[in-house]
Structure formats: structure tokens, C-alpha cells
Coordinates of C-alpha atoms in Angstrom, one line a residue:
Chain A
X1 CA -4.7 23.4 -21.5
X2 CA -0.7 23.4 -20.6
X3 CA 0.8 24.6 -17.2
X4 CA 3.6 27.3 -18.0
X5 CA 5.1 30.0 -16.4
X6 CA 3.6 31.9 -19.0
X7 CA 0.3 30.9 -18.4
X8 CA 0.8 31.1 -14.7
X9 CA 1.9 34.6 -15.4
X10 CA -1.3 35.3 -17.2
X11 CA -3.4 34.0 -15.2
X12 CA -2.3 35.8 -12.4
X13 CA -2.9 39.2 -13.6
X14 CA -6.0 38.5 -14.8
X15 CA -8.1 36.8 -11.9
X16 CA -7.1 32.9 -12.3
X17 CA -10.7 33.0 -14.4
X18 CA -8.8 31.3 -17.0
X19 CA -8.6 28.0 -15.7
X20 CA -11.1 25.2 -16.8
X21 CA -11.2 21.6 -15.2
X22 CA -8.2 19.4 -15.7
X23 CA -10.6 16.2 -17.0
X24 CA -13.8 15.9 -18.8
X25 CA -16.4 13.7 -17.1
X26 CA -18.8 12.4 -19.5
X27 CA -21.6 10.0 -19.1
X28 CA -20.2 6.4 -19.0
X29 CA -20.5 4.7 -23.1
X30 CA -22.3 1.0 -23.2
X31 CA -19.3 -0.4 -23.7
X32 CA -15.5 -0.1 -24.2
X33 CA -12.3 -1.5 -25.5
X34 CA -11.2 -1.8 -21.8
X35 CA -12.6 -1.0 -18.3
X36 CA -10.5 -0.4 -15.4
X37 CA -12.2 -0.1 -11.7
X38 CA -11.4 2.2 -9.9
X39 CA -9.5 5.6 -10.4
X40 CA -7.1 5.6 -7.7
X41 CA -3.2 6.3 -8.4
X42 CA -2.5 3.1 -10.3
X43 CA -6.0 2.8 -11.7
X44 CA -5.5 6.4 -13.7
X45 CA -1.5 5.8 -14.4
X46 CA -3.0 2.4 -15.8
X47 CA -5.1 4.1 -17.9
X48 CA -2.8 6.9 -19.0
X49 CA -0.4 4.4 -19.9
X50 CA -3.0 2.5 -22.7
X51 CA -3.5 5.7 -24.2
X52 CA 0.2 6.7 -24.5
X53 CA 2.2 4.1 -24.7
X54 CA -0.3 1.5 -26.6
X55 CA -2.6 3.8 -27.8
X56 CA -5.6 2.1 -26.6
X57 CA -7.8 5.0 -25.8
X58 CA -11.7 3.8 -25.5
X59 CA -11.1 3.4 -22.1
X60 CA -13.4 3.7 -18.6
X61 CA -12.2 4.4 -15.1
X62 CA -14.8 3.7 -13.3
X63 CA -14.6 5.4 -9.4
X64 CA -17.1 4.7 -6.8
X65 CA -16.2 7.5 -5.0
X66 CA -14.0 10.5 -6.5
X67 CA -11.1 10.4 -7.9
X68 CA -7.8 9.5 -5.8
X69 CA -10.1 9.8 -2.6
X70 CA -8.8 6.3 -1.6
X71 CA -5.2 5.3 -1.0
X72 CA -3.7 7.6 -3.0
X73 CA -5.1 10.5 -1.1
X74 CA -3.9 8.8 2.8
X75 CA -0.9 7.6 2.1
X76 CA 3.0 9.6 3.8
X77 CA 4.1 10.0 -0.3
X78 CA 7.7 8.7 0.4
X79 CA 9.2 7.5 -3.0
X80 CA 12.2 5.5 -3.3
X81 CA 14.0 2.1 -5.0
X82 CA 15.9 0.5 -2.2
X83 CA 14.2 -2.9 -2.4
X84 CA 16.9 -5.6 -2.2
X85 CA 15.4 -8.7 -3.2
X86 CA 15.3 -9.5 -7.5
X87 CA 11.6 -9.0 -8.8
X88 CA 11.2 -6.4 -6.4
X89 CA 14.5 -4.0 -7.1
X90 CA 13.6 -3.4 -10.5
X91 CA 10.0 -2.6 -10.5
X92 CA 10.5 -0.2 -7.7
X93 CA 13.9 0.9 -10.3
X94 CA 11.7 1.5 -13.0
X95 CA 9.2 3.2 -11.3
X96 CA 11.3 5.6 -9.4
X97 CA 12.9 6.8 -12.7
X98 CA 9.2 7.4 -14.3
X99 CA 9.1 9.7 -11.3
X100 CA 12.0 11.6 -12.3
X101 CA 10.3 12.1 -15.4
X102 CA 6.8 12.4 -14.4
X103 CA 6.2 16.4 -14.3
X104 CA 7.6 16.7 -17.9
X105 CA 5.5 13.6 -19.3
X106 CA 2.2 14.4 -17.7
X107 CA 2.7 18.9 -18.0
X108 CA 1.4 18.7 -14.4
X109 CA 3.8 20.0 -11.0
X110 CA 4.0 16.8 -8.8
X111 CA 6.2 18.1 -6.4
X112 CA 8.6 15.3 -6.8
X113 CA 11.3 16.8 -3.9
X114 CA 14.4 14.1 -4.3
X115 CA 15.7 15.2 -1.1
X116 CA 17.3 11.4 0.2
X117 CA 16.1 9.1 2.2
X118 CA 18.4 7.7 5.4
X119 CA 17.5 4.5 6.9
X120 CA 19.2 4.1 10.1
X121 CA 21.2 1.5 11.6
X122 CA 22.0 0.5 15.0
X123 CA 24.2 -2.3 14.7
X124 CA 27.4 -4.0 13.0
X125 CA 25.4 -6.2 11.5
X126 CA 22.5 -4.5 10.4
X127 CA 25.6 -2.3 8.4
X128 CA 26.7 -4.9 6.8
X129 CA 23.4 -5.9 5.8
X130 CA 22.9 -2.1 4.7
X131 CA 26.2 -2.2 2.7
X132 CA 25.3 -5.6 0.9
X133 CA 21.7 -3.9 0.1
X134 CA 23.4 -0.8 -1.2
X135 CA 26.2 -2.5 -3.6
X136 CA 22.9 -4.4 -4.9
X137 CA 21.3 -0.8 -5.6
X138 CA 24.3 0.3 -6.9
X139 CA 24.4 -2.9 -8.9
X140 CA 21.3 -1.9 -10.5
X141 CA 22.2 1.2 -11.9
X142 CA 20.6 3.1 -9.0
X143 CA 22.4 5.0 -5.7
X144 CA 23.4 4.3 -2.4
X145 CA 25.5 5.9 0.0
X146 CA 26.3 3.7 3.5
X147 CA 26.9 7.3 6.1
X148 CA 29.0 6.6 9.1
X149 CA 27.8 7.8 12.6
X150 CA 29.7 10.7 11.9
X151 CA 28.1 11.9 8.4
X152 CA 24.5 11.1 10.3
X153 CA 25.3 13.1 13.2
X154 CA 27.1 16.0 10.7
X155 CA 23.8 16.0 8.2
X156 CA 20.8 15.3 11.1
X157 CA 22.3 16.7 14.4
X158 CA 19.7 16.0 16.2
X159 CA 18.7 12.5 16.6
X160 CA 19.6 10.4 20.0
X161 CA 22.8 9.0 18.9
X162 CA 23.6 7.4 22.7
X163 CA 20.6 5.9 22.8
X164 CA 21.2 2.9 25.2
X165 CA 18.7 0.5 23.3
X166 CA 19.2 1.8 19.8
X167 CA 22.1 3.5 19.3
X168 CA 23.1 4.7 15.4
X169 CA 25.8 3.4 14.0
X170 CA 25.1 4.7 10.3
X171 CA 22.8 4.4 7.4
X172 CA 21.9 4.0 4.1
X173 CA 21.0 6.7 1.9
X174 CA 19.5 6.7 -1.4
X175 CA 19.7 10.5 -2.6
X176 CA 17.5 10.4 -5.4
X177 CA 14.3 9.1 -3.0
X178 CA 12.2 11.7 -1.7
X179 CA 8.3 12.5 -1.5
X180 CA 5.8 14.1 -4.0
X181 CA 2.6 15.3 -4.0
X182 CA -0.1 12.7 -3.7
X183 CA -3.3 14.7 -5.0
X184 CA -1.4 15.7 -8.1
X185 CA 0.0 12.4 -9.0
X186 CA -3.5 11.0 -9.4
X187 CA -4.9 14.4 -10.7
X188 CA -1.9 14.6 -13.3
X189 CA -2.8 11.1 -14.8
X190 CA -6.4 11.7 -14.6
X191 CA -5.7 15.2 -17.2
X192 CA -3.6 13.1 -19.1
X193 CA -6.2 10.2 -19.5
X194 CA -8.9 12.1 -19.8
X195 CA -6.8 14.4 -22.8
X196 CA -5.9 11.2 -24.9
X197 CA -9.6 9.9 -24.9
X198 CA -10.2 8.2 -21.7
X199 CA -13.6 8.2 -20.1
X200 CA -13.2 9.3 -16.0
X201 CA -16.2 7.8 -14.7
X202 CA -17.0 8.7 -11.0
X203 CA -19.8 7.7 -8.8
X204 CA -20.2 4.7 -10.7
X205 CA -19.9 1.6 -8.2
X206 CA -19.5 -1.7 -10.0
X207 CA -21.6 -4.1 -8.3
X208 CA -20.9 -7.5 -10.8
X209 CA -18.8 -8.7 -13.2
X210 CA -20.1 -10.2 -16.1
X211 CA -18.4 -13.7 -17.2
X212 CA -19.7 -16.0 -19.9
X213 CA -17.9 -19.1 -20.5
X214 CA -14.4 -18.3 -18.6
X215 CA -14.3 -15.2 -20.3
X216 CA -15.1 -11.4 -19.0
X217 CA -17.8 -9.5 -20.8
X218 CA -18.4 -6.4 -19.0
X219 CA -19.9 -4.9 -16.0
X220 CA -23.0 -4.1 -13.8
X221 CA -22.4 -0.9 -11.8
X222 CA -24.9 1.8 -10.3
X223 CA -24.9 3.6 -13.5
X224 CA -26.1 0.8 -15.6
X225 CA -24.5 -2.1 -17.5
X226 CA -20.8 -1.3 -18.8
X227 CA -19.6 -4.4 -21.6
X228 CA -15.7 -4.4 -22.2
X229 CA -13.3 -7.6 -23.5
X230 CA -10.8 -6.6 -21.1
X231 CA -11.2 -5.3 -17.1
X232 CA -9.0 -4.7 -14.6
X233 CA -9.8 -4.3 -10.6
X234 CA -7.5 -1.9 -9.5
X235 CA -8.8 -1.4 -6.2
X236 CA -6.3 -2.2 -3.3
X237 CA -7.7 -1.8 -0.4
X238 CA -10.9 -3.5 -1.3
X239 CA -9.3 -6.0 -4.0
X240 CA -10.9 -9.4 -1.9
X241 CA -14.9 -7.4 -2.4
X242 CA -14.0 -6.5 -6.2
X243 CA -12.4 -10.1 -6.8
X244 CA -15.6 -11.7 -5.0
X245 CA -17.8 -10.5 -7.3
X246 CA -15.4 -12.4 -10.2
X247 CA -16.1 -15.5 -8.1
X248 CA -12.4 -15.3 -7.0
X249 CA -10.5 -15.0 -3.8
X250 CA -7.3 -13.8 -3.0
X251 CA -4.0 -14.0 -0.7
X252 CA -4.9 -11.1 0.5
X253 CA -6.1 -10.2 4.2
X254 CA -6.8 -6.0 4.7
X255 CA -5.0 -4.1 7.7
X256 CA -4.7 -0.7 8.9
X257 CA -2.2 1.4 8.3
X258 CA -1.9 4.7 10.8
X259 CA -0.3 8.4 9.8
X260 CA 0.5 10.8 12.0
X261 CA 1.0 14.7 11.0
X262 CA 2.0 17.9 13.3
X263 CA 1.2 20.9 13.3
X264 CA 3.0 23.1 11.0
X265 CA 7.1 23.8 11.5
X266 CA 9.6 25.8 10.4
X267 CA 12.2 23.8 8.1
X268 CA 13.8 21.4 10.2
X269 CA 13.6 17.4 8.9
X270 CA 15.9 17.9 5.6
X271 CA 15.2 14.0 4.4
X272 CA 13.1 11.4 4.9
X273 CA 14.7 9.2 7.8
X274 CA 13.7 5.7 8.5
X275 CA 14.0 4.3 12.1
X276 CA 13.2 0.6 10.8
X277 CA 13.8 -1.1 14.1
X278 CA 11.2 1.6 16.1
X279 CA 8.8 0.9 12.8
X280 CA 9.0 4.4 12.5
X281 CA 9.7 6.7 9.3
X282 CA 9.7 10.6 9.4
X283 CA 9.7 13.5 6.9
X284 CA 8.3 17.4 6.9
X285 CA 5.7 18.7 4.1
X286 CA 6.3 21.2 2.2
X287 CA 3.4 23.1 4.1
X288 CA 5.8 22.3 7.6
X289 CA 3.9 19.1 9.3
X290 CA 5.9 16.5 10.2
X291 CA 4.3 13.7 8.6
X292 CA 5.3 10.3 9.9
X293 CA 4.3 6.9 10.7
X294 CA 4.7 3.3 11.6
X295 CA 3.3 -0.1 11.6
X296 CA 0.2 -2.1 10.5
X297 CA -2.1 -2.3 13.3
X298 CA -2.2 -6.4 12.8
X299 CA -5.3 -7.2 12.4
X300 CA -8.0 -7.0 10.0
X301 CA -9.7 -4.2 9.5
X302 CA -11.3 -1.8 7.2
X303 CA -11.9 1.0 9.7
X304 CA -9.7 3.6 8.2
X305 CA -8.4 4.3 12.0
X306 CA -6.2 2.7 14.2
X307 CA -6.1 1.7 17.7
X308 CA -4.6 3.3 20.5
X309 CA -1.7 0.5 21.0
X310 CA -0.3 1.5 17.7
X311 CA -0.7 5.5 18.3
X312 CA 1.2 4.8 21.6
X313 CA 3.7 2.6 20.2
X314 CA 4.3 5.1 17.1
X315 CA 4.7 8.0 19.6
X316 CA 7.3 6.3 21.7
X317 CA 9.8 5.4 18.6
X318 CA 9.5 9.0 17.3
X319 CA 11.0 9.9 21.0
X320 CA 13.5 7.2 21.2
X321 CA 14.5 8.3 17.8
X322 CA 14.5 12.1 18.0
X323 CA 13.2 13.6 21.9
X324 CA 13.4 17.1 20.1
X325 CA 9.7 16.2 18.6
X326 CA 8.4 16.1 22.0
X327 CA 7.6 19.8 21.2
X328 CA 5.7 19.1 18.1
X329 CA 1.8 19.1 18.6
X330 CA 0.3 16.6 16.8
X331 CA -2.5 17.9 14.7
X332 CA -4.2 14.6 13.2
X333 CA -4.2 11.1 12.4
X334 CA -5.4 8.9 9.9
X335 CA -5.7 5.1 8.6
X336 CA -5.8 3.5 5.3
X337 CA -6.1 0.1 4.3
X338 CA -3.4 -2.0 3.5
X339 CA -3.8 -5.0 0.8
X340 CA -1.3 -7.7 3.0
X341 CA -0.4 -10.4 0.7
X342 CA 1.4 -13.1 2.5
X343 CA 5.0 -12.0 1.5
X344 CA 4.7 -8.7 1.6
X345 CA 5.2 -8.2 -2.1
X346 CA 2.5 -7.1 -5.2
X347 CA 0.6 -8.7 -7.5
X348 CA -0.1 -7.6 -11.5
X349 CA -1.0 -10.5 -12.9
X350 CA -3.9 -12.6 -15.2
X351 CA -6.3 -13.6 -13.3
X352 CA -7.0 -16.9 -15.0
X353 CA -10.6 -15.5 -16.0
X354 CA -10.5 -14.3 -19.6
X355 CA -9.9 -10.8 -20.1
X356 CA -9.7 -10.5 -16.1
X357 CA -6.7 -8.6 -14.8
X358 CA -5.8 -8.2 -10.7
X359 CA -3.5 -5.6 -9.8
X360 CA -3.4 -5.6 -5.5
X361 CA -1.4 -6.6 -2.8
X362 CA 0.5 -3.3 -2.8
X363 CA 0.6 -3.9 1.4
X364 CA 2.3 -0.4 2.8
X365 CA 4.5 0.3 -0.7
X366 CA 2.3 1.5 -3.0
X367 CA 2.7 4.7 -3.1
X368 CA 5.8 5.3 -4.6
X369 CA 4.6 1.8 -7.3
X370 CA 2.0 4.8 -9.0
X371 CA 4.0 4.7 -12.2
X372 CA 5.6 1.4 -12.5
X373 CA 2.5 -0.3 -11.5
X374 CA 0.0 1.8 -14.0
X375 CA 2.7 1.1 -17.0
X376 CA 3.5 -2.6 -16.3
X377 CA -0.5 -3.4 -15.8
X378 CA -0.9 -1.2 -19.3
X379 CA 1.8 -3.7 -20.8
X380 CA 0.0 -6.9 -19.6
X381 CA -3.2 -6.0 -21.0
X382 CA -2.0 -4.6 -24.7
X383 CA 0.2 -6.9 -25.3
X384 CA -0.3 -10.3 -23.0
X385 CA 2.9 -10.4 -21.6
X386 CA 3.7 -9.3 -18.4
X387 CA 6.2 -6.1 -18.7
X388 CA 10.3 -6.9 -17.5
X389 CA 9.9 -4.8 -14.5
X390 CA 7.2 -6.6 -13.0
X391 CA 7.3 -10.0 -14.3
X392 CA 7.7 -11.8 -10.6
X393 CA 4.5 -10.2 -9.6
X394 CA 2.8 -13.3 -10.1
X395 CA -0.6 -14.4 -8.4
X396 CA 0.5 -18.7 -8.5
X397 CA 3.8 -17.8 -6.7
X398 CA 1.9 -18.3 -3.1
X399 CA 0.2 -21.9 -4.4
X400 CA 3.4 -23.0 -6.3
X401 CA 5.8 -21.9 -3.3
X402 CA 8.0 -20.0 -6.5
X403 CA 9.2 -16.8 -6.8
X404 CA 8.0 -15.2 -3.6
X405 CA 9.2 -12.1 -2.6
X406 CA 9.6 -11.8 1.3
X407 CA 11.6 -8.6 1.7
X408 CA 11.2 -8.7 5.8
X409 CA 12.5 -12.4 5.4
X410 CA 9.8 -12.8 8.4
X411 CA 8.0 -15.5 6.6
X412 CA 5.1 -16.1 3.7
X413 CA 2.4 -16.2 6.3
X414 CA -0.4 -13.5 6.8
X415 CA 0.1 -12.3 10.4
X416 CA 4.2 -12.1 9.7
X417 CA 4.1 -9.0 7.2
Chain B
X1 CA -10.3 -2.3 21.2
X2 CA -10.5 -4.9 23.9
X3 CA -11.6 -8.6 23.7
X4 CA -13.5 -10.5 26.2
X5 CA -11.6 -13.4 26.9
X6 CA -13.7 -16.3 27.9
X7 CA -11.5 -17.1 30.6
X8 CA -10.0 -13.9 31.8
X9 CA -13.1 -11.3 31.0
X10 CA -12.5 -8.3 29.0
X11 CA -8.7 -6.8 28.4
X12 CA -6.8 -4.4 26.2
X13 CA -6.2 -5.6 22.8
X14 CA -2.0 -5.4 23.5
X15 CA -2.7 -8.5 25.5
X16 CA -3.4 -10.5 22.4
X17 CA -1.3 -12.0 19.6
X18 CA -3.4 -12.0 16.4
X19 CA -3.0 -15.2 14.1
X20 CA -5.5 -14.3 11.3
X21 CA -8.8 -15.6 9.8
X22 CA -10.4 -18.4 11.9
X23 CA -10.4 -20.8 9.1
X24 CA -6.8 -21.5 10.8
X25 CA -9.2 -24.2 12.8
X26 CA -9.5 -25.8 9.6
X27 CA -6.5 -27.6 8.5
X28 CA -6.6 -30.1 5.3
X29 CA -5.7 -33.5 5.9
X30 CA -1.8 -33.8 5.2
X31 CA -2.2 -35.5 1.9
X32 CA -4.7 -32.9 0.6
X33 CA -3.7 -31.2 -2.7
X34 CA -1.9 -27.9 -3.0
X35 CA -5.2 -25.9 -4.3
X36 CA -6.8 -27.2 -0.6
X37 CA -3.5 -26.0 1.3
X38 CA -3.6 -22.6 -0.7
X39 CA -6.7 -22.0 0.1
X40 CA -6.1 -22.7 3.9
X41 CA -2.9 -21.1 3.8
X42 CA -3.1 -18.4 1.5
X43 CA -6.4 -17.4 0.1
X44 CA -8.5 -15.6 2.4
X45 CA -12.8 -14.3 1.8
X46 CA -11.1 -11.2 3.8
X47 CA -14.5 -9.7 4.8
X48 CA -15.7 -6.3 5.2
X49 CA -17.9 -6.7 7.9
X50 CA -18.2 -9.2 10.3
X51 CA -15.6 -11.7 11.2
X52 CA -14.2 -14.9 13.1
X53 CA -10.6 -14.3 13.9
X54 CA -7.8 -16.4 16.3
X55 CA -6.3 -14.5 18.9
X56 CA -3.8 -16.3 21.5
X57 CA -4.1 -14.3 24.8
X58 CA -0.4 -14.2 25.3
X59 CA 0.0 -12.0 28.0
X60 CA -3.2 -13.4 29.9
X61 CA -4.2 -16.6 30.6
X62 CA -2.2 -18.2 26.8
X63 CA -5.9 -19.4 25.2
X64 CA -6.4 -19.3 22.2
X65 CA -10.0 -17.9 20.8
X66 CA -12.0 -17.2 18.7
X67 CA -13.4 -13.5 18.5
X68 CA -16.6 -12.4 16.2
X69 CA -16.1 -8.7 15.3
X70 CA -16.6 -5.9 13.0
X71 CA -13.8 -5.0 10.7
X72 CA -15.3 -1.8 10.2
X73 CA -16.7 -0.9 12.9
X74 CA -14.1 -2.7 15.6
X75 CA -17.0 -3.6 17.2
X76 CA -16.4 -6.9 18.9
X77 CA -19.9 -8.8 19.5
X78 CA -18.1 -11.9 21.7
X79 CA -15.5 -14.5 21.9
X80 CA -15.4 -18.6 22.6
X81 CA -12.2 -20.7 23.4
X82 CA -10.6 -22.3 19.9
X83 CA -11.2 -25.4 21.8
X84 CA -14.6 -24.4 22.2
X85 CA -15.5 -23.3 18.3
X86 CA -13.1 -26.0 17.3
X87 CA -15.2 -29.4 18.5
X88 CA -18.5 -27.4 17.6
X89 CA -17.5 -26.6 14.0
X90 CA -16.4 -30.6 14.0
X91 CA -19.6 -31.0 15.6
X92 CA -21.1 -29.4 12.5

């Protein structure tokens, strides 16, 4: 089944009873070529990658729950490649410009709005730290605009420009940033799995992982044993439970993460605008909400809710930043839980168990990682070598000290990120 | 969420600093190797359940504890003073 306007058309005029599912779901095999858990965002652009690019189709996703009802599904769907630090920039690069490719690869409407993103700035020198991390986007082929007080105020008339604490001074814009639509991201790679020959497996909970002699050999889930030469847990969120069961842990503690949305508006927030220094980002649905949020709550947790501190905290940047929301009812909040790795950065890697890949640590970024991370994971696997775009996304780099990747510049230490 | 400080009773969580995973008690000798400090620095067992974490009660009374909760629930069953859980975990 293809999407067209055609069909659309059709369909239209005749009762949308044309429509079938967008992915089979058979009953999991004994055993495959490769078995990826969980069938989150990455998980199914992981496994629509095999197929397409290495045509290694006798693949499982195996979900526990449904598919893209974790992360993928609570997440504020901001997409953009303004990372500055090398390792970092070009992953987020490369993935960005698989987004702007995406709906015509996978037949499937994700929505992708490039409609900018502005991060704010409120000093001299936190421009001149903007302008050096633009000319490095710029440098690497993608764009970056530093807006003076005057262009922010011209484009977003309505922020607190006076504001005696936090005053803006300018941004940085990146035009071709923007949001999509989560659900169909992880629905669009689950069709085109499922259409090259993957198996979508869901309710199947692994519950072991089988190694003999250093080496991976399959599975034991709730639906029975599952053998495979290669697995991958792509489960952030719950990557230290998965990598337990291999006998491993990771440098990885798990925090909440709280969104905020309002009650439907009439077209007001043009771009997505991030207040860094009030932890705060803002942008408006396509359905009107205001969706925004702000920081990890800082502690461990798995609760899928937040604290009050955090709700109170969020609340008061969004009216430092822009009083006009003060209007806006809010209509719900929600947690998800964030994969903190001690810099802040990912991980794709080998695990050191035979056949045994990890791909976690995505902290609050991994939204917009969907296709980067699904097609450098893909790489690793088919061909043993990690892809360019995400060959610093090593496990070793916290043990050896090399190569990390501490964006915030805060510090390689759990509590700092 | 509030924690019962051992010294100050029960107060709002915005009172603490959290440090992490209670296992920051346990630091290798300095000559240890660099698997023993990854593993005390970086690698974590990052439970789903119940927990011993360090807090430092920096608004309060600047103790640092040790607090046994839920991390899914938030439910927080008690606290002891690091200095406390510290000589007992020596104590074995």
C-alpha cells in the first residue's frame, strides 16, 4: 500500500474502507539472522535500515509493549543539528538531513515542519559563544544565523526583552530545525520494516539473553525462546535492566524528563525557541498546544512523572521568558525517562559480548537521533565497523577518559548532566 | 517528594542536592585499577525499584544521607546520616 493524493482522493469518496494495517504482525520465528529489542524509534529505524541499506531482512523487533509507546511516543519532537562539539555535530548532521528525506524514503507524512529553531542569548559572551557555535555549523555544511536583539524582537515580538535578570541580546538560529510527528516517525519505519521482511513482534518481553562462551545466541522472552547471532538492546530508558540480563552494567543512571502542553491556541509560536539559561524550550503543535519543557528532575527515577519543584521551576522560566503565556491553560503533563550517561552524549557501540550490540545513553536528545541512530547501529552490525557519523559514540570513552563528549562542559559526572 | 532528614525531620525535596547512587560511599583505594574506578565512577546497577541514594541537605542542616526509596514509585521508606551508613557498611 502507497500514500498518494490519489489514493487519499479515493479513499475519501469511498468511506476510507480501503485502508489495511501499515505492518504485518506475525507470530515470532525460532530464530533469526538478527534480533533487535525493543521497537521504539531507533529500534524500528534500526531495523528498516538492515533491510534497505544492507539487505539483511530476517529480522525481529521484539516490543514488550506496543510499538513506539515508550520514548518515542513522550518525547516534545524538536529536531535539529546544532551540536558544537566533533563526534556529536556530525551524527546530529547526518541525521537531520535523513529527516529532510524521510517522508520520501519511507512513503509515510512525518510532518517534518523545518520552521527554525532560535536559541536565545542574554549576554555578550554567551553571543560570542553562539557565533563560534554557528561558524562551526556553518563549517559543517549545515546553517546558522546569529539574530541581533532587533531581528528577535522583529520575528518574536513578544518575548520580555527588558528583562532585568535575563535580558535578550540575540540568538542563534538554525532554519532548517523544526519538529515532526512522533507517532508517525516510528509508525513510518515500522511499514517500512515490516514491507522489506522484518518480523514486528509486540508483547513479547525478553526476559534473558542467551550467551555461550562470550558469544550471544539468542533470547528467552514471554513468547518462548528466540535464537539469533546478532542482538541489539535498543531500549533507552530501561537500557541498565536489558544490559543486566547480559551480565553487563552501564554508565548510565535513569532520570525524569517533564513535558508540559496547553490547551489548544490559535497560531502564535512561529519557531521553536530555546530559553537555555531558564532550561526552558517552547514550540506550538500543529493541533495549537503549546508544547514545552525543561529540565531533568535530578534524580533517579523511573516514575514517568515529575515532581512539583520542577513543574514550578518550568512554569516560572516560561514567564520570565514570555508573561504573554500566563493566559495559556495548561492542559497536561508528562515524564519520560531519560538514559543519563555521564557526559551527556550517546552510546552505539559493541558491547564486548559477541554478537551483543548497546545502543543507549540518548539522555534528553534522542528524539531528533531517530534516523542517524537506526542507520549508524544498522552499519555496525552488517558490516563491523562503526558508521562515520557515529564513530565517537564509544562505550570505553568513560573508563579510558578519551573521546568524551561533554556538550554542557559541566563535567563527566552523573549528577552534572 | 520530601525526605526525612535524620537530623532536621521531614522537608521538601528543593532542600536537597542530589549526588547519585550510594556506592559514592565506596571509594577504591587510590592505587586501584581503572576497571575499579569505572565502576565507582561510571558504571551504575541503576535500579528500577528500590534504591540507596546520597543527598547533601544543603539548604538544611548540610548532612549528608543516605535515603532508601522507590524509583518508581517515589516512595521514600527512610533515611540515615552518610556517616551513619558509612561506618556500618565498613562495619560489614
Amino acid at each position: 500500500m502507497r500514500f498518494s493524493a490519489l489514493r487519499i482522493l479515493k479513499e475519501g469518496l469511498t468511506g476510507n474502507a480501503g485502508w489495511g494495517p501499515h505492518w504485518r504482525s506475525p507470530e515470532p520465528k525460532r530464530e533469526y539472522d538478527v534480533i533487535i529489542i525493543g521497537g521504539g524509534g531507533h529500534g524500528l529505524s534500526t531495523a528498516y535500515y538492515l533491510a534497505k541499506n544492507h539487505g539483511i531482512t530476517n529480522v525481529a523487533v521484539l516490543e514488550r509493549g506496543y510499538l513506539g509507546g515508550g520514548n518515542v511516543g513522550r518525547n516534545t519532537t524538536i529536531v535539529r543539528a546544532n551540536y558544537f562539539l566533533e563526534g556529536n555535530s556530525q551524527f546530529y548532521s547526518h541525521s537531520l538531513k535523513l529527516w529532510e528525506g524521510l517522508e520520501q524514503d519511507l512513503n509515510y507524512n512525518v510532518m517534518l515542519s523545518q520552521r527554525g529553531q532560535l536559541m536565545l542569548c542574554h549576554s555578550d559572551g554567551q553571543r560570542d559563544a553562539y557565533a563560534r557555535r554557528g561558524n562551526a555549523i556553518v563549517n559543517q555544511g549545515d546553517d546558522a544565523e546569529l539574530w541581533s536583539a532587533e531581528k528577535v524582537r522583529e520575528e518574536i515580538p513578544y518575548l520580555d526583552f527588558d528583562n532585568t535578570r535575563f535580558p535578550i541580546y540575540g540568538g542563534l538560529m538554525q532554519r532548517r530545525a523544526g519538529s515532526a510527528r512522533h507517532d508517525a516517525v516510528a509508525w513510518g519505519y515500522a511499514r517500512g520494516a515490516s514491507d522489506r521482511g522484518v518480523d514486528l513482534i509486540q508483547q513479547c518481553e525478553v526476559t534473558g539473553i542467551d550467551i555461550e562462551n562470550g558469544r550471544v545466541t539468542g533470547v528467552q522472552t514471554t513468547r518462548g525462546p528466540i535464537r539469533a547471532g546478532k542482538v541489539a538492546q535498543v531500549v533507552a530508558g530501561r537500557s541498565s535492566q536489558v544490559a543486566a540480563m547480559a551480565g553487563m552494567r552501564l554508565p548510565i543512571e535513569s532520570t525524569v524528563l517533564q513535558a508540559f502542553v496547553t490547551e489548544g491556541l490559535k497560531p502564535c509560536i512561529d519557531h521553536v525557541i530555546s530559553f537555555g539559561m531558564g532550561h526552558f524550550y517552547i514550540s506550538q503543535s500543529d493541533k495549537g498546544g503549546l508544547v514545552f519543557g525543561g529540565d531533568i528532575d535530578f534524580y533517579a527515577s523511573y516514575a514517568q512523572r515529575g515532581n512539583l519543584p520542577m513543574k514550578e521551576h518550568v512554569m516560572e522560566a516560561a514567564m520570565t521568558l514570555m508573561p504573554v503565556i500566563g493566559k495559556a491553560r495548561v492542559l497536561r503533563s508528562w515524564g519520560g525517562i531519560m538514559d543519563m550517561t555521564p557526559d551527556g552524549s550517546p552510546i552505539i557501540d559493541h558491547s564486548g559480548i559477541e554478537g551483543y550490540y548497546i545502543n543507549a545513553g540518548w539522555c534528553y536528545g534522542g528524539f531528533k537521533a531517530v534516523p542517524g541512530s537506526g542507520y549508524a547501529l544498522a552499519h555496525l552490525m552488517a558490516t563491523g565497523q562503526p558508521h562515520d557519523s557515529a564513530a565517537a559514540f564509544r562505550l570505553d570513552r568513560f573508563r579510558t577518559g578519551r573521546g568524551l563528549m561533554d556538550e554542557e562542559g559541566t563535567g563527566a559526572q552523573h549528577n552534572l548532566h | 517528594m520530601r525526605l526525612p532528614c535524620p537530623i532536621c525531620g521531614e522537608r521538601d525535596r528543593r532542600e536537597f542536592y542530589y549526588k547519585g547512587h550510594a556506592l559514592a560511599l565506596n571509594r577504591p583505594d587510590p592505587d586501584a585499577d581503572d576497571a575499579e574506578w569505572d565502576d565507582y565512577v561510571h558504571l551504575r546497577d541503576n535500579p528500577a525499584g528500590r534504591t540507596r541514594d546520597l543527598w547533601y541537605h544543603s539548604a538544611g542542616c548540610g548532612a549528608w544521607i543516605v535515603v532508601d526509596r522507590d524509583t518508581v514509585t517515589h516512595e521514600v521508606f527512610g533515611a540515615t546520616l552518610a556517616e551513619d551508613a558509612e561506618a556500618r557498611d565498613a562495619a560489614g
